[in-house]
């Protein structure tokens, strides 16, 4: 969409109207499928589709207009009775409405239609209109050379890229992928590590229009990758009867192919093209989904993710790596050979070294590609349109436009084979300018504007040096729309009517126009095999007598819409000698999205609040003026009342503003949960255990900054559940359990926080074994271990370097994962708790704040200093007589409503001067750490306040019992207590196990004294 004519209000109205049209169309389509003879329903569907086409064309929304126009055509044929309603037609129209809805949503979110896949849908519509079956991707012909006959242009295959240098008969790999996955888990690389170790090629510039375009591409790519992971795992579970799922997977690969082609990422485009073709064979029933096929496609998804991560947004460049081993296996599967992972990957997984063979095979296609590149391009000549027998001005216009269209088709067909053919590029531009001028002459302003925009795209492309092979499909579509618009104007008699109104000028100009049209055929003649000769003739035709350029509506006349083969790009990869150097850490790093999708209603509410804020600001200004100019006559009581009312209104607005902003930042945890089905599937295959992952509460919302950080802790917990928690199948059967293990990942709201639980039905954590291992590893002394109760013994799992694993695998067992979990969750101002029963299973619970910015806190005074305790951790406040305290194992306790509650002095925990002697009545704050409770004695209970959390910084970041600080209204700094850590500090044996605690750190009392 051109932003040149962007009117926000106009577009907002269009979006609302378009959604209404689609909401009318879709239920009527479903009803029509049940009653195909209902003409009234057809009319009810046709009218909103026609309106949608017209409105999108007026606003210059080319892709929406193009698809709506095609859909309208087939609906019109159904209305006329020349076609009957079939399931195939209904599927295509429903797919069309889905794509239209997606483009409308994109338009609403980003003011652009986005890269929604519509070409295949339009190709299906064209094929149905022509009386053919819906087009499918042709079977690959491995033996066909790259410079095969330039297939007769077929518009019904827009999504099919030429098969370039397909391997004739790839040798079958030595081992099956499944065997490799079940190999020794102790050695070899994981799939992502192998992908990260592939040799890098030379970086090259992408053709994105600024950083924003690349960011959108990367965000959408990660969404597609997540959807592919989920879909492939689901297909592996139920491989039969899932045509809808296979179609979805095909679309995901196809969208990725189209998106990467638009930005010129050739390596990613070539890979996804092969995967898309393979999925197409699955759709047609030529290949049956199997574990080996899923393994190969999941590897493709990992490679896709690796390629996306190689994009540098700042420079707009990509540094690809060698994908030829994966492409080779895809081509082998397409050719009917065995389906398996690349030999290089199998060797790496088994700890072997077969890199040299792999490199030799990877280099083979490169050598084959040389002859193809040296072959001179054959220029396609346009069809000559006879002239001289035009009966009226409309005929003159029609013939002139038709000739320009044929020249454009010929030029695009040439660019299909050689995207750098300058004469063809110039011819396309000149013909489009001719179309613009012709339409302007006969008063067809709408077509003129469309042709002018399309010419602008061509001109911008040739000035920026873009690869026109990437634009052939786009230009074919644009010219097709122009042609349809011209044909419609001619059939409705608009050209004749307009011409009659301008008879004098038309009479004078008609003969020169015919003469110029006659010169057009000579234009392409010099463009024979010699590509060095220019095409002079189209220029005069363009300059003097214009004609609208648009591809013919006949599918056979459109140039082949297969993009320039990008498969040669990976050949530039550097030799494998540098593999070790390029082996970055496994591609586990996931670039977080820098954008948030926001409901427009929330933005509208924000605007309303801003308006109220301005009104209240003005009220403050008026109060200030009345005080300044009133002198002794100021009524203090009235001013005070007005000030109080304004302050109250400001407080209400700021609360509402805060609440709305918090809601804007909230995103569902499903964006993180979606990674884990693939993780559990891979861990299950690698460990040889059958494990089901059950996810609950995916719609639960958290602050975006929290969601982006919890991924790594959850990965560690799930790894441990699968590796340590779930028993092998024979052990489970012997214990009377189902042979298949179960890991449950659930999220839910708990008060003002969110809890995430990871629960398994495995062997559980044995407290006795924890004590034994802790003593053996020197984490605690035998005396300390004897004093630990079972819950505290299980907490040892979070101690640095602690691991109860008898065998270290590449999944877990090194004693670093759980320590990282607690540290990361602590940084999020959250906590981790463990519940386990031997033989039954284990449940880890993460308690996380809804947001990291603002919290409710209880203010207390301890030794003359003020502290804040997060209100989420406060169960209650109470007063207790000092004489009720008793000693239990050397600690103070009190019986509160039938519960024995431990009591500690907060001043003692923080190293502050004690109040001596204690007063007769103690002020106690009862905090909870998950299911455990503790009473904190404070000097004074103050008030509840909303506070803004500020980090302490590197110097003060590890203070015991302190999680952050806040600034009060008077500018003073108040420390925020960490209830979880305070609980651990309340017992001397637990305090030594607090992660990240440096006993030599300065106590908070000293820090507060400096404030």
mmCIF file with all atom_site columns, C-alpha atoms in Angstrom, residues 390 392-397 400 437-438 440-443 499 502-518 540-541 543-547:
data_model
loop_
_atom_site.group_PDB
_atom_site.id
_atom_site.type_symbol
_atom_site.label_atom_id
_atom_site.label_alt_id
_atom_site.label_comp_id
_atom_site.label_asym_id
_atom_site.label_entity_id
_atom_site.label_seq_id
_atom_site.pdbx_PDB_ins_code
_atom_site.Cartn_x
_atom_site.Cartn_y
_atom_site.Cartn_z
_atom_site.occupancy
_atom_site.B_iso_or_equiv
_atom_site.pdbx_formal_charge
_atom_site.auth_seq_id
_atom_site.auth_comp_id
_atom_site.auth_asym_id
_atom_site.auth_atom_id
_atom_site.pdbx_PDB_model_num
ATOM 1  C CA . UNK A 1 390 ? -10.013 0.172  -35.503 1.00 0.00 ? 390 UNK A CA 1
ATOM 2  C CA . UNK A 1 392 ? -13.756 3.945  -33.105 1.00 0.00 ? 392 UNK A CA 1
ATOM 3  C CA . UNK A 1 393 ? -11.712 5.594  -30.411 1.00 0.00 ? 393 UNK A CA 1
ATOM 4  C CA . UNK A 1 394 ? -12.413 2.828  -27.923 1.00 0.00 ? 394 UNK A CA 1
ATOM 5  C CA . UNK A 1 395 ? -10.863 0.343  -30.369 1.00 0.00 ? 395 UNK A CA 1
ATOM 6  C CA . UNK A 1 396 ? -7.805  2.539  -30.742 1.00 0.00 ? 396 UNK A CA 1
ATOM 7  C CA . UNK A 1 397 ? -7.430  2.653  -26.961 1.00 0.00 ? 397 UNK A CA 1
ATOM 8  C CA . UNK A 1 400 ? -2.782  0.396  -27.924 1.00 0.00 ? 400 UNK A CA 1
ATOM 9  C CA . UNK A 1 437 ? -0.805  8.583  -20.287 1.00 0.00 ? 437 UNK A CA 1
ATOM 10 C CA . UNK A 1 438 ? -3.409  6.699  -22.312 1.00 0.00 ? 438 UNK A CA 1
ATOM 11 C CA . UNK A 1 440 ? -5.283  10.064 -18.565 1.00 0.00 ? 440 UNK A CA 1
ATOM 12 C CA . UNK A 1 441 ? -6.155  10.941 -22.156 1.00 0.00 ? 441 UNK A CA 1
ATOM 13 C CA . UNK A 1 442 ? -9.487  9.070  -22.086 1.00 0.00 ? 442 UNK A CA 1
ATOM 14 C CA . UNK A 1 443 ? -10.371 10.233 -18.565 1.00 0.00 ? 443 UNK A CA 1
ATOM 15 C CA . UNK A 1 499 ? -14.216 9.824  -25.766 1.00 0.00 ? 499 UNK A CA 1
ATOM 16 C CA . UNK A 1 502 ? -13.716 15.009 -25.944 1.00 0.00 ? 502 UNK A CA 1
ATOM 17 C CA . UNK A 1 503 ? -14.358 14.467 -29.656 1.00 0.00 ? 503 UNK A CA 1
ATOM 18 C CA . UNK A 1 504 ? -12.337 17.441 -30.967 1.00 0.00 ? 504 UNK A CA 1
ATOM 19 C CA . UNK A 1 505 ? -9.098  16.433 -29.346 1.00 0.00 ? 505 UNK A CA 1
ATOM 20 C CA . UNK A 1 506 ? -9.636  12.761 -30.069 1.00 0.00 ? 506 UNK A CA 1
ATOM 21 C CA . UNK A 1 507 ? -10.158 13.367 -33.779 1.00 0.00 ? 507 UNK A CA 1
ATOM 22 C CA . UNK A 1 508 ? -6.913  15.255 -33.960 1.00 0.00 ? 508 UNK A CA 1
ATOM 23 C CA . UNK A 1 509 ? -4.934  12.662 -32.130 1.00 0.00 ? 509 UNK A CA 1
ATOM 24 C CA . UNK A 1 510 ? -6.377  9.377  -33.334 1.00 0.00 ? 510 UNK A CA 1
ATOM 25 C CA . UNK A 1 511 ? -4.196  8.952  -36.410 1.00 0.00 ? 511 UNK A CA 1
ATOM 26 C CA . UNK A 1 512 ? -0.900  9.677  -34.698 1.00 0.00 ? 512 UNK A CA 1
ATOM 27 C CA . UNK A 1 513 ? -1.903  7.152  -32.060 1.00 0.00 ? 513 UNK A CA 1
ATOM 28 C CA . UNK A 1 514 ? -2.434  4.477  -34.679 1.00 0.00 ? 514 UNK A CA 1
ATOM 29 C CA . UNK A 1 515 ? 0.858   5.305  -36.297 1.00 0.00 ? 515 UNK A CA 1
ATOM 30 C CA . UNK A 1 516 ? 2.636   4.994  -33.005 1.00 0.00 ? 516 UNK A CA 1
ATOM 31 C CA . UNK A 1 517 ? 0.921   1.734  -32.263 1.00 0.00 ? 517 UNK A CA 1
ATOM 32 C CA . UNK A 1 518 ? 2.206   0.443  -35.582 1.00 0.00 ? 518 UNK A CA 1
ATOM 33 C CA . UNK A 1 540 ? 7.938   6.477  -28.674 1.00 0.00 ? 540 UNK A CA 1
ATOM 34 C CA . UNK A 1 541 ? 4.819   4.481  -28.040 1.00 0.00 ? 541 UNK A CA 1
ATOM 35 C CA . UNK A 1 543 ? 6.065   8.930  -24.799 1.00 0.00 ? 543 UNK A CA 1
ATOM 36 C CA . UNK A 1 544 ? 3.525   10.041 -27.389 1.00 0.00 ? 544 UNK A CA 1
ATOM 37 C CA . UNK A 1 545 ? 0.424   7.887  -27.308 1.00 0.00 ? 545 UNK A CA 1
ATOM 38 C CA . UNK A 1 546 ? -0.059  6.127  -24.008 1.00 0.00 ? 546 UNK A CA 1
ATOM 39 C CA . UNK A 1 547 ? -1.858  2.900  -23.329 1.00 0.00 ? 547 UNK A CA 1
#
